[in-house]
Structures are given as structure tokens and as C-alpha cells.
Short mmCIF file of N, CA and C in Angstrom, two decimals:
data_model
loop_
_atom_site.label_atom_id
_atom_site.label_comp_id
_atom_site.label_asym_id
_atom_site.label_seq_id
_atom_site.Cartn_x
_atom_site.Cartn_y
_atom_site.Cartn_z
N MET A 262 -11.28 2.29 -0.44
CA MET A 262 -11.90 2.90 -1.60
C MET A 262 -12.28 1.81 -2.60
N SER A 263 -13.49 1.87 -3.09
CA SER A 263 -13.94 0.89 -4.08
C SER A 263 -13.38 1.26 -5.45
N LEU A 264 -13.47 0.34 -6.38
CA LEU A 264 -13.06 0.65 -7.74
C LEU A 264 -13.91 1.76 -8.33
N THR A 265 -15.19 1.77 -8.00
CA THR A 265 -16.08 2.83 -8.49
C THR A 265 -15.61 4.19 -7.98
N GLU A 266 -15.28 4.25 -6.70
CA GLU A 266 -14.78 5.51 -6.14
C GLU A 266 -13.46 5.92 -6.77
N ALA A 267 -12.59 4.95 -7.02
CA ALA A 267 -11.31 5.25 -7.67
C ALA A 267 -11.54 5.78 -9.08
N GLN A 268 -12.49 5.20 -9.80
CA GLN A 268 -12.80 5.70 -11.13
C GLN A 268 -13.30 7.14 -11.09
N HIS A 269 -14.16 7.45 -10.12
CA HIS A 269 -14.66 8.82 -9.98
C HIS A 269 -13.53 9.78 -9.62
N ARG A 270 -12.64 9.35 -8.75
CA ARG A 270 -11.53 10.21 -8.34
C ARG A 270 -10.60 10.52 -9.50
N VAL A 271 -10.27 9.50 -10.28
CA VAL A 271 -9.42 9.71 -11.45
C VAL A 271 -10.15 10.60 -12.46
N ASP A 272 -11.44 10.36 -12.67
CA ASP A 272 -12.18 11.16 -13.64
C ASP A 272 -12.22 12.61 -13.23
N ALA A 273 -12.40 12.89 -11.94
CA ALA A 273 -12.41 14.28 -11.47
C ALA A 273 -11.06 14.94 -11.70
N TRP A 274 -9.98 14.18 -11.50
CA TRP A 274 -8.65 14.74 -11.71
C TRP A 274 -8.42 15.05 -13.19
N ILE A 275 -8.75 14.08 -14.08
CA ILE A 275 -8.56 14.26 -15.51
C ILE A 275 -9.44 15.40 -16.04
N ALA A 276 -10.62 15.57 -15.49
CA ALA A 276 -11.56 16.59 -15.96
C ALA A 276 -11.04 18.00 -15.82
N GLN A 277 -10.00 18.21 -15.01
CA GLN A 277 -9.41 19.54 -14.83
C GLN A 277 -8.65 20.03 -16.04
N PHE A 278 -8.31 19.12 -16.97
CA PHE A 278 -7.40 19.41 -18.05
C PHE A 278 -8.08 19.34 -19.40
N GLU A 279 -7.77 20.30 -20.26
CA GLU A 279 -8.34 20.37 -21.61
C GLU A 279 -8.04 19.10 -22.40
N GLU A 280 -6.86 18.52 -22.21
CA GLU A 280 -6.46 17.35 -23.00
C GLU A 280 -7.32 16.13 -22.72
N GLY A 281 -7.85 16.01 -21.53
CA GLY A 281 -8.69 14.85 -21.17
C GLY A 281 -7.89 13.56 -21.22
N TYR A 282 -8.60 12.48 -21.47
CA TYR A 282 -7.97 11.15 -21.51
C TYR A 282 -7.18 10.99 -22.80
N PHE A 283 -6.07 10.26 -22.70
CA PHE A 283 -5.29 9.91 -23.88
C PHE A 283 -6.10 8.92 -24.72
N ASP A 284 -5.74 8.83 -25.99
CA ASP A 284 -6.41 7.87 -26.88
C ASP A 284 -6.00 6.45 -26.48
N PRO A 285 -6.75 5.45 -26.96
CA PRO A 285 -6.50 4.06 -26.54
C PRO A 285 -5.07 3.58 -26.80
N LEU A 286 -4.49 3.91 -27.93
CA LEU A 286 -3.14 3.43 -28.22
C LEU A 286 -2.11 4.08 -27.32
N THR A 287 -2.28 5.35 -27.02
CA THR A 287 -1.37 6.03 -26.09
C THR A 287 -1.50 5.43 -24.70
N ASN A 288 -2.73 5.16 -24.26
CA ASN A 288 -2.92 4.53 -22.96
C ASN A 288 -2.30 3.14 -22.93
N MET A 289 -2.41 2.41 -24.02
CA MET A 289 -1.81 1.07 -24.06
C MET A 289 -0.29 1.17 -23.96
N ALA A 290 0.30 2.16 -24.63
CA ALA A 290 1.75 2.36 -24.51
C ALA A 290 2.12 2.74 -23.09
N ARG A 291 1.33 3.62 -22.48
CA ARG A 291 1.58 4.01 -21.09
C ARG A 291 1.51 2.79 -20.16
N LEU A 292 0.49 1.96 -20.37
CA LEU A 292 0.34 0.76 -19.54
C LEU A 292 1.56 -0.16 -19.72
N SER A 293 2.01 -0.33 -20.95
CA SER A 293 3.19 -1.16 -21.21
C SER A 293 4.42 -0.60 -20.50
N GLU A 294 4.59 0.70 -20.54
CA GLU A 294 5.71 1.34 -19.84
C GLU A 294 5.65 1.07 -18.34
N GLU A 295 4.46 1.24 -17.76
CA GLU A 295 4.31 1.03 -16.33
C GLU A 295 4.55 -0.40 -15.93
N VAL A 296 4.04 -1.34 -16.72
CA VAL A 296 4.28 -2.76 -16.44
C VAL A 296 5.77 -3.07 -16.53
N GLY A 297 6.45 -2.45 -17.49
CA GLY A 297 7.89 -2.63 -17.62
C GLY A 297 8.64 -2.13 -16.38
N GLU A 298 8.18 -1.00 -15.83
CA GLU A 298 8.82 -0.48 -14.63
C GLU A 298 8.61 -1.41 -13.45
N LEU A 299 7.42 -2.00 -13.35
CA LEU A 299 7.17 -2.98 -12.28
C LEU A 299 8.05 -4.21 -12.51
N ALA A 300 8.14 -4.68 -13.74
CA ALA A 300 8.95 -5.86 -14.04
C ALA A 300 10.41 -5.60 -13.69
N ARG A 301 10.88 -4.42 -13.99
CA ARG A 301 12.29 -4.08 -13.67
C ARG A 301 12.53 -4.15 -12.17
N GLU A 302 11.60 -3.60 -11.39
CA GLU A 302 11.77 -3.61 -9.94
C GLU A 302 11.69 -5.05 -9.39
N VAL A 303 10.75 -5.82 -9.89
CA VAL A 303 10.65 -7.23 -9.45
C VAL A 303 11.93 -7.98 -9.80
N ASN A 304 12.45 -7.75 -10.98
CA ASN A 304 13.69 -8.41 -11.40
C ASN A 304 14.85 -7.99 -10.51
N HIS A 305 14.90 -6.73 -10.14
CA HIS A 305 15.97 -6.28 -9.23
C HIS A 305 15.85 -6.94 -7.86
N ARG A 306 14.66 -7.06 -7.37
CA ARG A 306 14.46 -7.59 -6.03
C ARG A 306 14.55 -9.09 -5.95
N PHE A 307 13.99 -9.78 -6.94
CA PHE A 307 13.84 -11.23 -6.85
C PHE A 307 14.55 -12.00 -7.95
N GLY A 308 15.01 -11.30 -8.96
CA GLY A 308 15.66 -11.96 -10.09
C GLY A 308 17.17 -11.85 -10.02
N LEU A 309 17.78 -12.14 -11.12
CA LEU A 309 19.24 -12.16 -11.18
C LEU A 309 19.84 -10.80 -11.53
N LYS A 310 19.02 -9.87 -11.98
CA LYS A 310 19.55 -8.56 -12.37
C LYS A 310 19.72 -7.67 -11.13
N THR A 311 20.94 -7.39 -10.80
CA THR A 311 21.19 -6.55 -9.64
C THR A 311 21.14 -5.07 -10.03
N LYS A 312 20.90 -4.24 -9.04
CA LYS A 312 20.88 -2.81 -9.28
C LYS A 312 22.29 -2.30 -9.54
N LYS A 313 22.36 -1.19 -10.25
CA LYS A 313 23.65 -0.53 -10.46
C LYS A 313 24.10 0.11 -9.15
N LYS A 314 25.39 0.26 -9.01
CA LYS A 314 25.93 0.88 -7.80
C LYS A 314 25.31 2.28 -7.64
N GLY A 315 24.79 2.53 -6.47
CA GLY A 315 24.20 3.83 -6.17
C GLY A 315 22.75 3.97 -6.60
N GLU A 316 22.21 2.97 -7.28
CA GLU A 316 20.82 3.04 -7.72
C GLU A 316 19.88 2.78 -6.54
N SER A 317 18.91 3.64 -6.35
CA SER A 317 18.03 3.50 -5.19
C SER A 317 16.98 2.41 -5.42
N ASP A 318 16.46 1.91 -4.31
CA ASP A 318 15.39 0.91 -4.40
C ASP A 318 14.14 1.56 -4.95
N GLY A 319 13.44 0.80 -5.77
CA GLY A 319 12.15 1.26 -6.29
C GLY A 319 11.05 0.95 -5.29
N ASP A 320 9.86 1.34 -5.63
CA ASP A 320 8.69 1.17 -4.76
C ASP A 320 7.67 0.30 -5.49
N LEU A 321 7.62 -0.97 -5.11
CA LEU A 321 6.68 -1.91 -5.76
C LEU A 321 5.25 -1.41 -5.69
N ALA A 322 4.87 -0.90 -4.54
CA ALA A 322 3.49 -0.42 -4.37
C ALA A 322 3.16 0.70 -5.33
N MET A 323 4.08 1.65 -5.50
CA MET A 323 3.85 2.77 -6.40
C MET A 323 3.82 2.30 -7.85
N GLU A 324 4.65 1.34 -8.20
CA GLU A 324 4.64 0.82 -9.57
C GLU A 324 3.29 0.14 -9.86
N MET A 325 2.77 -0.59 -8.89
CA MET A 325 1.45 -1.22 -9.06
C MET A 325 0.35 -0.17 -9.13
N ALA A 326 0.46 0.88 -8.31
CA ALA A 326 -0.53 1.95 -8.33
C ALA A 326 -0.51 2.70 -9.65
N ASP A 327 0.68 2.89 -10.23
CA ASP A 327 0.79 3.52 -11.54
C ASP A 327 0.02 2.70 -12.59
N ILE A 328 0.16 1.39 -12.53
CA ILE A 328 -0.56 0.50 -13.45
C ILE A 328 -2.06 0.64 -13.25
N LEU A 329 -2.48 0.64 -11.99
CA LEU A 329 -3.91 0.77 -11.68
C LEU A 329 -4.46 2.09 -12.21
N PHE A 330 -3.71 3.18 -12.07
CA PHE A 330 -4.14 4.48 -12.56
C PHE A 330 -4.37 4.43 -14.08
N VAL A 331 -3.44 3.85 -14.81
CA VAL A 331 -3.59 3.79 -16.27
C VAL A 331 -4.77 2.90 -16.65
N VAL A 332 -4.93 1.77 -15.97
CA VAL A 332 -6.08 0.90 -16.25
C VAL A 332 -7.39 1.64 -15.97
N ILE A 333 -7.44 2.41 -14.90
CA ILE A 333 -8.64 3.19 -14.60
C ILE A 333 -8.88 4.23 -15.69
N CYS A 334 -7.82 4.89 -16.15
CA CYS A 334 -7.98 5.85 -17.26
C CYS A 334 -8.54 5.16 -18.49
N MET A 335 -8.04 3.99 -18.81
CA MET A 335 -8.52 3.26 -19.97
C MET A 335 -9.99 2.90 -19.80
N ALA A 336 -10.35 2.42 -18.62
CA ALA A 336 -11.75 2.03 -18.35
C ALA A 336 -12.65 3.26 -18.42
N ASN A 337 -12.26 4.35 -17.82
CA ASN A 337 -13.08 5.56 -17.84
C ASN A 337 -13.31 6.04 -19.27
N ARG A 338 -12.25 6.06 -20.04
CA ARG A 338 -12.37 6.55 -21.42
C ARG A 338 -13.35 5.70 -22.23
N GLU A 339 -13.37 4.41 -21.95
CA GLU A 339 -14.24 3.49 -22.71
C GLU A 339 -15.58 3.24 -22.04
N GLY A 340 -15.83 3.92 -20.90
CA GLY A 340 -17.12 3.75 -20.22
C GLY A 340 -17.30 2.39 -19.56
N ILE A 341 -16.23 1.82 -19.11
CA ILE A 341 -16.26 0.50 -18.46
C ILE A 341 -16.36 0.68 -16.96
N ASP A 342 -17.29 -0.02 -16.34
CA ASP A 342 -17.45 -0.04 -14.89
C ASP A 342 -16.53 -1.13 -14.35
N LEU A 343 -15.38 -0.73 -13.80
CA LEU A 343 -14.40 -1.71 -13.33
C LEU A 343 -14.91 -2.51 -12.16
N GLN A 344 -15.74 -1.92 -11.30
CA GLN A 344 -16.27 -2.68 -10.16
C GLN A 344 -17.13 -3.83 -10.66
N ALA A 345 -18.00 -3.56 -11.62
CA ALA A 345 -18.86 -4.60 -12.18
C ALA A 345 -18.02 -5.65 -12.91
N ALA A 346 -17.01 -5.20 -13.65
CA ALA A 346 -16.16 -6.14 -14.38
C ALA A 346 -15.37 -7.01 -13.41
N PHE A 347 -14.84 -6.39 -12.36
CA PHE A 347 -14.07 -7.15 -11.37
C PHE A 347 -14.96 -8.16 -10.65
N ASP A 348 -16.18 -7.75 -10.30
CA ASP A 348 -17.10 -8.67 -9.64
C ASP A 348 -17.43 -9.86 -10.55
N ARG A 349 -17.64 -9.59 -11.84
CA ARG A 349 -17.90 -10.69 -12.79
C ARG A 349 -16.70 -11.62 -12.89
N MET A 350 -15.49 -11.03 -12.94
CA MET A 350 -14.28 -11.84 -13.05
C MET A 350 -14.11 -12.72 -11.80
N MET A 351 -14.36 -12.15 -10.62
CA MET A 351 -14.21 -12.96 -9.39
C MET A 351 -15.24 -14.08 -9.36
N GLY A 352 -16.45 -13.81 -9.81
CA GLY A 352 -17.47 -14.85 -9.88
C GLY A 352 -17.00 -15.99 -10.80
N LYS A 353 -16.35 -15.62 -11.89
CA LYS A 353 -15.84 -16.64 -12.83
C LYS A 353 -14.77 -17.50 -12.16
N VAL A 354 -13.77 -16.89 -11.54
CA VAL A 354 -12.69 -17.69 -10.96
C VAL A 354 -13.16 -18.44 -9.73
N GLU A 355 -14.09 -17.85 -8.98
CA GLU A 355 -14.59 -18.54 -7.77
C GLU A 355 -15.36 -19.80 -8.13
N SER A 356 -16.02 -19.81 -9.28
CA SER A 356 -16.75 -21.03 -9.66
C SER A 356 -15.84 -21.96 -10.48
N ARG A 357 -15.13 -21.41 -11.43
CA ARG A 357 -14.31 -22.23 -12.31
C ARG A 357 -13.17 -22.92 -11.55
N ASP A 358 -12.57 -22.20 -10.63
CA ASP A 358 -11.39 -22.72 -9.94
C ASP A 358 -11.66 -23.16 -8.50
N ALA A 359 -12.91 -23.38 -8.19
CA ALA A 359 -13.28 -23.73 -6.81
C ALA A 359 -12.58 -25.00 -6.32
N GLU A 360 -12.34 -25.95 -7.20
CA GLU A 360 -11.74 -27.22 -6.81
C GLU A 360 -10.36 -27.40 -7.43
N ARG A 361 -9.81 -26.35 -8.00
CA ARG A 361 -8.53 -26.46 -8.72
C ARG A 361 -7.33 -26.52 -7.79
N TRP A 362 -7.39 -25.86 -6.67
CA TRP A 362 -6.23 -25.72 -5.79
C TRP A 362 -6.52 -26.43 -4.46
N THR A 363 -5.46 -26.77 -3.74
CA THR A 363 -5.60 -27.41 -2.44
C THR A 363 -5.95 -26.36 -1.41
N ARG A 364 -7.09 -26.52 -0.77
CA ARG A 364 -7.56 -25.56 0.23
C ARG A 364 -6.77 -25.71 1.54
N LYS A 365 -6.56 -24.60 2.21
CA LYS A 365 -5.94 -24.62 3.53
C LYS A 365 -6.95 -25.20 4.53
N ARG A 366 -6.42 -25.84 5.52
CA ARG A 366 -7.30 -26.43 6.56
C ARG A 366 -7.20 -25.64 7.82
#
């Protein structure tokens, strides 16, 4: 699924509800919460903070998907084409960082 398709899918889902998209500050708070949940899981898996006894493993993929959902909501609300933005960003790093790292042989 392309980013454009993902944006359309999220928009169709949100369109079912009278409330629509949250305002920018609420979305920013939601994004911060989701990033915090991802950070917590990464810290449990790879950091020094161990899980509490009986605490189940989290799902890194779902935490990342939650972040993506909120970012898509933010982009949709502001009329941002994420596919175009992502393509521009990749063009930037592909040219700017072309010689920055050691290439695999």
C-alpha cells in the first residue's frame, strides 16, 4: 500500500464519525503518547529497563503502526500529501548523503 492509499484509507475511516480529525494540538499529544509507547517497548527489549513480572511483551510493529496512523491523521487534516513529501525527503537524503556512509560492496 502506498502512502497515498494509506491516507485515503484513514480518511475514509475518519469520515464515518461526526467528530472528524482531532485538532493539531490533540494530534501532537497523541503522537507523543504513541512515540512514548514505542520508546518504552524498545527500552524493555534493548535497554536496561526490564519488564515487570507478568508483564506481556509489546508489539514493536503495532507501536510503529500507531505512530504512522497519527502522522497520517495529522497530514490529512492539514492537506499534506505524504507520498509527495516522502519522495522529496528521499531525494534530499539520496543526494545530500550519497557519499556520507561507506557503501557495501
